[in-house]
CSV table of C-alpha atoms and ligand atoms in Angstrom, one decimal:
chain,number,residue,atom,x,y,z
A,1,UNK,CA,129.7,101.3,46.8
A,2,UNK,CA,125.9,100.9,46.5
A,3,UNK,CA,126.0,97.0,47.5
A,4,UNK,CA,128.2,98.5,50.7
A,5,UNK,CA,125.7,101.1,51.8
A,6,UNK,CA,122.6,98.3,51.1
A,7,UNK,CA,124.9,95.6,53.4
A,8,UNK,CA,125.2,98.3,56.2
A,9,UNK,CA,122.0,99.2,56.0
A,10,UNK,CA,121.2,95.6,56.4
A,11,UNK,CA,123.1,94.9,58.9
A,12,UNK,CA,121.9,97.7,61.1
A,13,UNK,CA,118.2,96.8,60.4
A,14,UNK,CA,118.8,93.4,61.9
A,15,UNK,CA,121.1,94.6,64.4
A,16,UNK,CA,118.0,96.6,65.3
A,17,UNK,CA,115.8,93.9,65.3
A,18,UNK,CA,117.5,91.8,67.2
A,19,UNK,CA,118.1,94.6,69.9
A,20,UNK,CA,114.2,94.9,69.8
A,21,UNK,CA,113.7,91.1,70.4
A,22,UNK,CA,116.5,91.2,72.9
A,23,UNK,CA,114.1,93.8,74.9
A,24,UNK,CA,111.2,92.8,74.3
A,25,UNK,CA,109.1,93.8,76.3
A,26,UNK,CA,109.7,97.0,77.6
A,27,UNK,CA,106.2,98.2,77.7
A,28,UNK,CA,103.1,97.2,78.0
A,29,UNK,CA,101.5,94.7,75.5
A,30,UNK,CA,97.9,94.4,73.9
A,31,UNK,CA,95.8,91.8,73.0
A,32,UNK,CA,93.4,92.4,70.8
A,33,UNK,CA,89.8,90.4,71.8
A,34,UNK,CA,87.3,90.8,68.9
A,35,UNK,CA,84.1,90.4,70.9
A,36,UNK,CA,82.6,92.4,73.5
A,37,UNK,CA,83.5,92.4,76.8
A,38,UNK,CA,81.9,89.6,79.3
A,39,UNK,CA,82.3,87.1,76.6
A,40,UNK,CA,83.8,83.9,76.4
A,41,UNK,CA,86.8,85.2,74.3
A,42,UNK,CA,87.3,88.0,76.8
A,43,UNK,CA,87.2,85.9,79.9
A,44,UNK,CA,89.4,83.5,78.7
A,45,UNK,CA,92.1,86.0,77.4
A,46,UNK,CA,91.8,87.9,80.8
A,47,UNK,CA,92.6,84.9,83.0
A,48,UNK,CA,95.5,84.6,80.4
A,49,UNK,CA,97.1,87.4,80.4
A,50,UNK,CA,96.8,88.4,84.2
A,51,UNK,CA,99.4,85.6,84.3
A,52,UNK,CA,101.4,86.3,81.3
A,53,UNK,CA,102.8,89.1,82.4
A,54,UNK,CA,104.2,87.3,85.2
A,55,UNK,CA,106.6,85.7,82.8
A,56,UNK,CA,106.6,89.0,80.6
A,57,UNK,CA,107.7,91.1,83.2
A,58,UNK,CA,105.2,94.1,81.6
A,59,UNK,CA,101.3,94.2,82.0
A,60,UNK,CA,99.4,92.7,79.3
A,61,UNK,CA,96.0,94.4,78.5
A,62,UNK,CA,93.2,93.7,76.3
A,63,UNK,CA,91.3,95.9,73.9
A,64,UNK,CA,87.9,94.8,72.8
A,65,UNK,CA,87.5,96.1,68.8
A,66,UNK,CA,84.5,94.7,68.2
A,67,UNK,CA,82.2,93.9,64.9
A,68,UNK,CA,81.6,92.1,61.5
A,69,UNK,CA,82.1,88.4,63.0
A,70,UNK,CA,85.2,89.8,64.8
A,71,UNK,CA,87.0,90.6,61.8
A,72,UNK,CA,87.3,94.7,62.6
A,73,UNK,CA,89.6,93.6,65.9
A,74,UNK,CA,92.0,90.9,64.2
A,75,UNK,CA,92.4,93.8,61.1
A,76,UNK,CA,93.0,96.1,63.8
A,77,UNK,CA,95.8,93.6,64.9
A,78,UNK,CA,97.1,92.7,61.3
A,79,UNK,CA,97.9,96.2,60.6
A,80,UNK,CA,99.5,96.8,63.7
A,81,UNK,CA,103.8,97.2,63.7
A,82,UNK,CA,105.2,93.2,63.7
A,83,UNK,CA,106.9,94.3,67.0
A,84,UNK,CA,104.9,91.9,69.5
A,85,UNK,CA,103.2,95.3,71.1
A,86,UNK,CA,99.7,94.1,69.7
A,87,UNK,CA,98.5,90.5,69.8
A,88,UNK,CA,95.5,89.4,67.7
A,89,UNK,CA,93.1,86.5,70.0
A,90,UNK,CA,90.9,84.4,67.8
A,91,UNK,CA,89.3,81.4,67.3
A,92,UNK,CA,87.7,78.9,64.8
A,93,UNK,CA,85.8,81.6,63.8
A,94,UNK,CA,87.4,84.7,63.4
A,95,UNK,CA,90.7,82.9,62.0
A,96,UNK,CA,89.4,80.0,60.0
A,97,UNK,CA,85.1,81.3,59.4
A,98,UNK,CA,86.1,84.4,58.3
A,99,UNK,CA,88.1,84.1,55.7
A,100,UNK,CA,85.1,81.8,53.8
A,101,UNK,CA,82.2,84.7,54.7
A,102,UNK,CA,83.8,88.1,54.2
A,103,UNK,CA,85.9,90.3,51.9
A,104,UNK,CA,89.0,90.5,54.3
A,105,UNK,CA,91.2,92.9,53.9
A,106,UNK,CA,94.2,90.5,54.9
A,107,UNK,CA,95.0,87.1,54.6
A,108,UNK,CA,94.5,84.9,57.5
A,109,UNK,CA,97.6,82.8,57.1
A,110,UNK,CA,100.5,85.0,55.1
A,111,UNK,CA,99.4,88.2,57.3
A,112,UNK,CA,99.6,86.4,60.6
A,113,UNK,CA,102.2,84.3,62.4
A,114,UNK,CA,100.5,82.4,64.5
A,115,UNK,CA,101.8,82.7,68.6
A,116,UNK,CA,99.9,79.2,70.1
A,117,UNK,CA,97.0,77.2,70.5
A,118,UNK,CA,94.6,78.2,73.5
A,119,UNK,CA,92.4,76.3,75.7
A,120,UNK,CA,89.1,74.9,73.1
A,121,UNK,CA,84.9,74.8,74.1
A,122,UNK,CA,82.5,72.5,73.4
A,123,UNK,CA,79.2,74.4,72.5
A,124,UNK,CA,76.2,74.0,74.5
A,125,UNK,CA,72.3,74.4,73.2
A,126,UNK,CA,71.0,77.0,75.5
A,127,UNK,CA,67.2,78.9,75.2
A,128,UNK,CA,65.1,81.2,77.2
A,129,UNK,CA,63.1,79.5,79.9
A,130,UNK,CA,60.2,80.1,78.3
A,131,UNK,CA,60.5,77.7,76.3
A,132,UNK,CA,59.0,74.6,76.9
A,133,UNK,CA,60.7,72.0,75.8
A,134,UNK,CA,62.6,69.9,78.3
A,135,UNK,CA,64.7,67.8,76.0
A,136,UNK,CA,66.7,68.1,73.0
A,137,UNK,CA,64.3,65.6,71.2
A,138,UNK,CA,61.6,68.3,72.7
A,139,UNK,CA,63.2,71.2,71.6
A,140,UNK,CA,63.2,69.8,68.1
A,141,UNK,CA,60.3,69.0,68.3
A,142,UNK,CA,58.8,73.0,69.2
A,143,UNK,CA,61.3,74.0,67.0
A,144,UNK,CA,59.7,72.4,64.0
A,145,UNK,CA,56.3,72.6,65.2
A,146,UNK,CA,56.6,77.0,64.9
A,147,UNK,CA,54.8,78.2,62.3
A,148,UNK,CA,58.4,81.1,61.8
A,149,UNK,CA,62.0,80.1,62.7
A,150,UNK,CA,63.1,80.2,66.0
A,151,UNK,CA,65.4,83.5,66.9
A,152,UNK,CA,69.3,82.1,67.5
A,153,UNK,CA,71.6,84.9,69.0
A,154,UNK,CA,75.1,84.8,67.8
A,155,UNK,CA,78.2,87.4,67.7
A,156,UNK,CA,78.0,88.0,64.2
A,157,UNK,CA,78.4,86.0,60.5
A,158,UNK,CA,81.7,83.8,61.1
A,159,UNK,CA,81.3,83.8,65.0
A,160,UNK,CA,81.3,80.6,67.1
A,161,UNK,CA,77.8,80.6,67.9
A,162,UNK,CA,77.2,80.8,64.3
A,163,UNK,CA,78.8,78.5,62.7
A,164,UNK,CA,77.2,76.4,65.3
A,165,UNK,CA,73.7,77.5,64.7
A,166,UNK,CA,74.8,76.7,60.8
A,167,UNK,CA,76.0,73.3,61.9
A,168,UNK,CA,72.7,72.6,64.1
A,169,UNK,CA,70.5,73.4,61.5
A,170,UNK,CA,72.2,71.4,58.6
A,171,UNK,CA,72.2,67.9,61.3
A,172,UNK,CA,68.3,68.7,62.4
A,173,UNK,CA,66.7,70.0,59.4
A,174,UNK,CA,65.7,72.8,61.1
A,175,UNK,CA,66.2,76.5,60.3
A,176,UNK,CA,66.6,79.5,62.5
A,177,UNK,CA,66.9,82.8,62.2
A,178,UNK,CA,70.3,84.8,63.4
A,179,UNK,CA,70.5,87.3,65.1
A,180,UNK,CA,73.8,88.9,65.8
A,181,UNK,CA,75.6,90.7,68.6
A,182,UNK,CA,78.8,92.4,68.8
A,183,UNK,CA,79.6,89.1,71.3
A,184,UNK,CA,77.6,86.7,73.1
A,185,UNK,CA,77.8,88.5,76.4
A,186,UNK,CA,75.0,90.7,74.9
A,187,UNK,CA,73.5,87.8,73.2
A,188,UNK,CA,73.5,86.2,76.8
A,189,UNK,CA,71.8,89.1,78.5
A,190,UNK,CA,69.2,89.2,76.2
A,191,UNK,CA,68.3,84.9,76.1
A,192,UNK,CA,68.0,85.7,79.9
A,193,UNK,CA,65.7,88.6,79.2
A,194,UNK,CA,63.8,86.1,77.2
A,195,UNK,CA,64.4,88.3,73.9
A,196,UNK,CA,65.5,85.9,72.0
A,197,UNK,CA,64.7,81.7,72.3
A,198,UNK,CA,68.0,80.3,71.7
A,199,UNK,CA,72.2,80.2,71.3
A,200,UNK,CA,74.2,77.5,70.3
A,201,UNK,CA,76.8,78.9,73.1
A,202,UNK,CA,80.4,78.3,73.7
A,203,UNK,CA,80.2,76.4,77.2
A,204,UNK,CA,82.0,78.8,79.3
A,205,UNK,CA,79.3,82.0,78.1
A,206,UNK,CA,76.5,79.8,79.0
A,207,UNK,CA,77.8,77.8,82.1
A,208,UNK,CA,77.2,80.5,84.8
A,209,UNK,CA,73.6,80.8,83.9
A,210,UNK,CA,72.6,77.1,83.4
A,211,UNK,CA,74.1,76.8,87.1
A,212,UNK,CA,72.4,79.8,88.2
A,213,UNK,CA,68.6,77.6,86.5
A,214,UNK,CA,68.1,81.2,84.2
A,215,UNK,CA,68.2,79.3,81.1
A,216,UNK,CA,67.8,75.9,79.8
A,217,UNK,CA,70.9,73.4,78.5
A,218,UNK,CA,69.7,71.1,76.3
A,219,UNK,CA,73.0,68.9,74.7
A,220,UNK,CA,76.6,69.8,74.4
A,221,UNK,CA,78.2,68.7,71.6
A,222,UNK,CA,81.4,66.9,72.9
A,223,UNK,CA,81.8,63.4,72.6
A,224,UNK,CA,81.9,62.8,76.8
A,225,UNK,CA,79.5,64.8,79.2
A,226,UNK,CA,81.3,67.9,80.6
A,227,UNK,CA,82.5,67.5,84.5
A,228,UNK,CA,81.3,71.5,84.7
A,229,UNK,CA,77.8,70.6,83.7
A,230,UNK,CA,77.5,66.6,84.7
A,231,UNK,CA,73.5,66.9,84.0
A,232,UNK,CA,73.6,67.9,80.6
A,233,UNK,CA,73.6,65.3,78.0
A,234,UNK,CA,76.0,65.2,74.7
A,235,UNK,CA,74.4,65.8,71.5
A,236,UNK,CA,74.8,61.9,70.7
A,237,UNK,CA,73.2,60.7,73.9
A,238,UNK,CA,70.3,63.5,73.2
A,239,UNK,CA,69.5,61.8,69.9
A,240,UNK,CA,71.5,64.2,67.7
A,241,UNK,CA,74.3,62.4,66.6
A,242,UNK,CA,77.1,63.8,64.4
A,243,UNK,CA,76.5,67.5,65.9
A,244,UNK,CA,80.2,67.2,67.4
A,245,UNK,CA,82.3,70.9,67.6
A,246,UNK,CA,84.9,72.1,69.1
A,247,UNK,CA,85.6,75.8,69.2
A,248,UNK,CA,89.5,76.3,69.8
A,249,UNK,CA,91.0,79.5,70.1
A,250,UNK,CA,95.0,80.9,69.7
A,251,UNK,CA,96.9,84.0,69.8
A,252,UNK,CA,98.5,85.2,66.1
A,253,UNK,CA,101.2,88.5,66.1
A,254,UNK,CA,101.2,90.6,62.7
A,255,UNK,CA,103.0,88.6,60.1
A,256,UNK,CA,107.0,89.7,60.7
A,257,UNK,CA,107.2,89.6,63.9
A,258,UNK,CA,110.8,88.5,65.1
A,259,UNK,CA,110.6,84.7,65.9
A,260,UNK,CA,112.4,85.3,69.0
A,261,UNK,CA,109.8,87.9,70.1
A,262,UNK,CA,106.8,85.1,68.8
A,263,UNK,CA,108.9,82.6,71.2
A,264,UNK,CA,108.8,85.0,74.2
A,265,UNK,CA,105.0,85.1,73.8
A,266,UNK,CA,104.9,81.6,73.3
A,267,UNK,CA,106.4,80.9,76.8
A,268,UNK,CA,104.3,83.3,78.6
A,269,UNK,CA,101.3,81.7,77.1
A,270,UNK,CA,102.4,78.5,78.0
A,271,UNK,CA,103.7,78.8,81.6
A,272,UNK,CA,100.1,80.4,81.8
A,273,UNK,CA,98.7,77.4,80.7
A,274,UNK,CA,100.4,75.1,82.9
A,275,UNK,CA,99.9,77.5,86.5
A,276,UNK,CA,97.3,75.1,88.1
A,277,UNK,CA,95.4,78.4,89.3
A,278,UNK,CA,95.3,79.4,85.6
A,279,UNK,CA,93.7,76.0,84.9
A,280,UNK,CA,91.6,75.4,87.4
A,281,UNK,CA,89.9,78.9,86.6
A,282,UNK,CA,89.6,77.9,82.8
A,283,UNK,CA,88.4,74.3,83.7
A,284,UNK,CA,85.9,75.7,85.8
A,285,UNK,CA,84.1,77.1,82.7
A,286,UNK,CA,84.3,74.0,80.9
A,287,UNK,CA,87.2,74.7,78.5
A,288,UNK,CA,89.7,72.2,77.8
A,289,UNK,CA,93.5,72.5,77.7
A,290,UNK,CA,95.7,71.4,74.5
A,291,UNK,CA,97.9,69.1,74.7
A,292,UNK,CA,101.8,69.8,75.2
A,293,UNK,CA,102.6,68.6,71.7
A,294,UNK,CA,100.2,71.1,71.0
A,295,UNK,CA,101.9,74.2,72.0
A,296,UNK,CA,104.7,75.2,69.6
A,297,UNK,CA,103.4,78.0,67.3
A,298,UNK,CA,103.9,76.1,64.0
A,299,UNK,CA,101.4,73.3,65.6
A,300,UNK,CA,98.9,75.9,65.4
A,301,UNK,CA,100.0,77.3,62.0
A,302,UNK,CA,99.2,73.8,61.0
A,303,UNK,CA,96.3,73.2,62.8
A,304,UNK,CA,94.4,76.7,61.6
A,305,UNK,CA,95.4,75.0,57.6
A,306,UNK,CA,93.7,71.5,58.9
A,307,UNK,CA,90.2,73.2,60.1
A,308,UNK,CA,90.1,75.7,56.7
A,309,UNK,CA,90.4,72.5,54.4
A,310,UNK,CA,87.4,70.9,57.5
A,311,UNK,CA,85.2,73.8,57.5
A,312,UNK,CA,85.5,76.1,54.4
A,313,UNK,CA,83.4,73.6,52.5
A,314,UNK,CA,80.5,73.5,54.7
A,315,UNK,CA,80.5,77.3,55.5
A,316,UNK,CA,80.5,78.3,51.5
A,317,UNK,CA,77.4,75.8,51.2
A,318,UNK,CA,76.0,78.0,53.6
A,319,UNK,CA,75.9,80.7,51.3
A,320,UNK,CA,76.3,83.0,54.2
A,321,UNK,CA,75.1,86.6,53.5
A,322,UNK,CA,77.0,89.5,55.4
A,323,UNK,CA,75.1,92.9,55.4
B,401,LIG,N1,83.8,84.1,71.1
B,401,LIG,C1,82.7,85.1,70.9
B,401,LIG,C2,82.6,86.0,72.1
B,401,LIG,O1,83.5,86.1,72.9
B,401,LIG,C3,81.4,84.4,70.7
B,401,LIG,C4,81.3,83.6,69.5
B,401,LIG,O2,82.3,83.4,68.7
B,401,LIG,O3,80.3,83.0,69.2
B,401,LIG,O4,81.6,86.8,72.2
């Protein structure tokens, strides 16, 4: 009798699930951004999801839950019903960092199933005009010659911009000294202000204002020059070799979400991907689209496993310290 009422009860919770997949969606859907608004994570997920709901058929929106390195937004997501309602965007940082620097409450790979890979940014070595170096090899150069470390603006322990600035420092010797953000839009306003001297940037942060001649580019660290920014060298060319990064990002739904629900996401992302508007938009900022083998959702399950084994070693060397 038990076993009966258990199988029915079975039954109608998956008959349930599947009649939530089947609708899915039938309301609007959020997608969490960690970082503040204006930032490279929230311009990329805007241009996104303005098309995704075309293929959705509902509006997508994005939250901004900022703080500690990002990780207050993708908990915010992680605890969220596995129902597709609440989408967690991330990157190198907030999805593979993280988990080496802070206390999570959640587990980046069983508590997440990850949705695809998004469009990834070389970073770009960006300071105030002030300063007045006007090479990399002269930057270095100013940078060793100060009597107290240089200040490097990032958005937060884990973030992009600092695990680049731990990266720079370990190939140049040098050290700086962080200051974080609750994104690098801030981060941005303030190396324009001239508060701060430098950010090791995601290209598509710093692109509009080393067109616009308000700060200074020195290298990005891809291995060809960007066709956004032709003038600026790569780090190798620059004289810094081996300072090579690519800061992917990729969409994750709370761990138990249906698969068919994960798929429907999937699609929207992709057909987003492949609208030539959609790219020409993200190319424009210098970010750079994955290839189509790329795309399925366990290729980025994989891929997130590849870059912890890559980077966890280097960031606990680091012997980051989170207030
Ligand atoms: N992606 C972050 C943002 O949008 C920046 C970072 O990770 O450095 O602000």
């Amino acid at each position: 009798m038990r076993r009966t009422v258990l199988a029915a009860l079975i039954a109608l919770m998956s008959f349930g699930g599947n009649a939530l997949a089947d609708n899915f969606p039938s309301h609007p859907i959020t997608i969490v951004v960690p970082f503040s608004a204006g930032g490279p994570s929230d311009a990329m997920t805007r241009i996104l999801a303005e098309r995704m709901k075309t293929t959705l058929g509902e509006a997508v929106l994005v939250e901004n839950v900022t703080g500690a390195g990002g990780s207050v937004g993708v908990g915010r997501a992680v605890r969220s019903p596995p129902d597709g309602y609440t989408i967690s965007f991330g990157h190198l940082g907030t999805h593979v960092a993280n988990g080496a620097i802070y206390k999570l409450g959640y587990d980046l790979v069983t508590d997440l199933e990850p949705v695809v890979l998004l469009p990834s940014n070389p970073m770009i070595i960006v300071s105030k005009k002030a300063v007045p170096a006007k090479s990399l090899q002269e930057l270095l150069a100013w940078l060793k010659a100060r009597p107290t470390p240089a200040t490097a603006g990032t958005a937060g322990a884990g973030s992009g911009s600092h695990i680049a600035g731990l990266y720079f420092e370990n190939v140049s010797g040098i050290k700086l000294q962080y200051v974080p953000y609750r994104g690098t839009a801030p981060a941005m306003n303030d190396l324009v202000a001239g508060q701060i001297d430098l950010i090791v940037d995601q290209t598509s942060n710093s692109i509009g204002q080393v067109r616009a001649g308000n700060i200074r580019a020195y290298a990005v660290t891809s291995d060809k020059r960007l066709e956004s920014v032709p003038d600026v060298p790569t780090t190798d060319e620059a004289g810094l070799s081996g300072f090579h990064m690519t800061l992917w990002s990729g969409l994750w739904a709370p761990k138990g979400t249906p698969k068919t629900i994960v798929a429907k996401l999937n699609t929207a992302a992709v057909d987003a991907l492949n609208d030539p508007a959609v790219r020409k938009q993200l190319e424009n900022l210098g970010l750079q689209m994955p290839s189509k083998d790329q795309l399925a959702p366990e290729a980025l399950g994989a891929w997130q496993k590849a870059e912890m084994e890559k980077w966890w070693p280097m960031i606990k060397a680091a012997n980051v310290k989170v207030e």
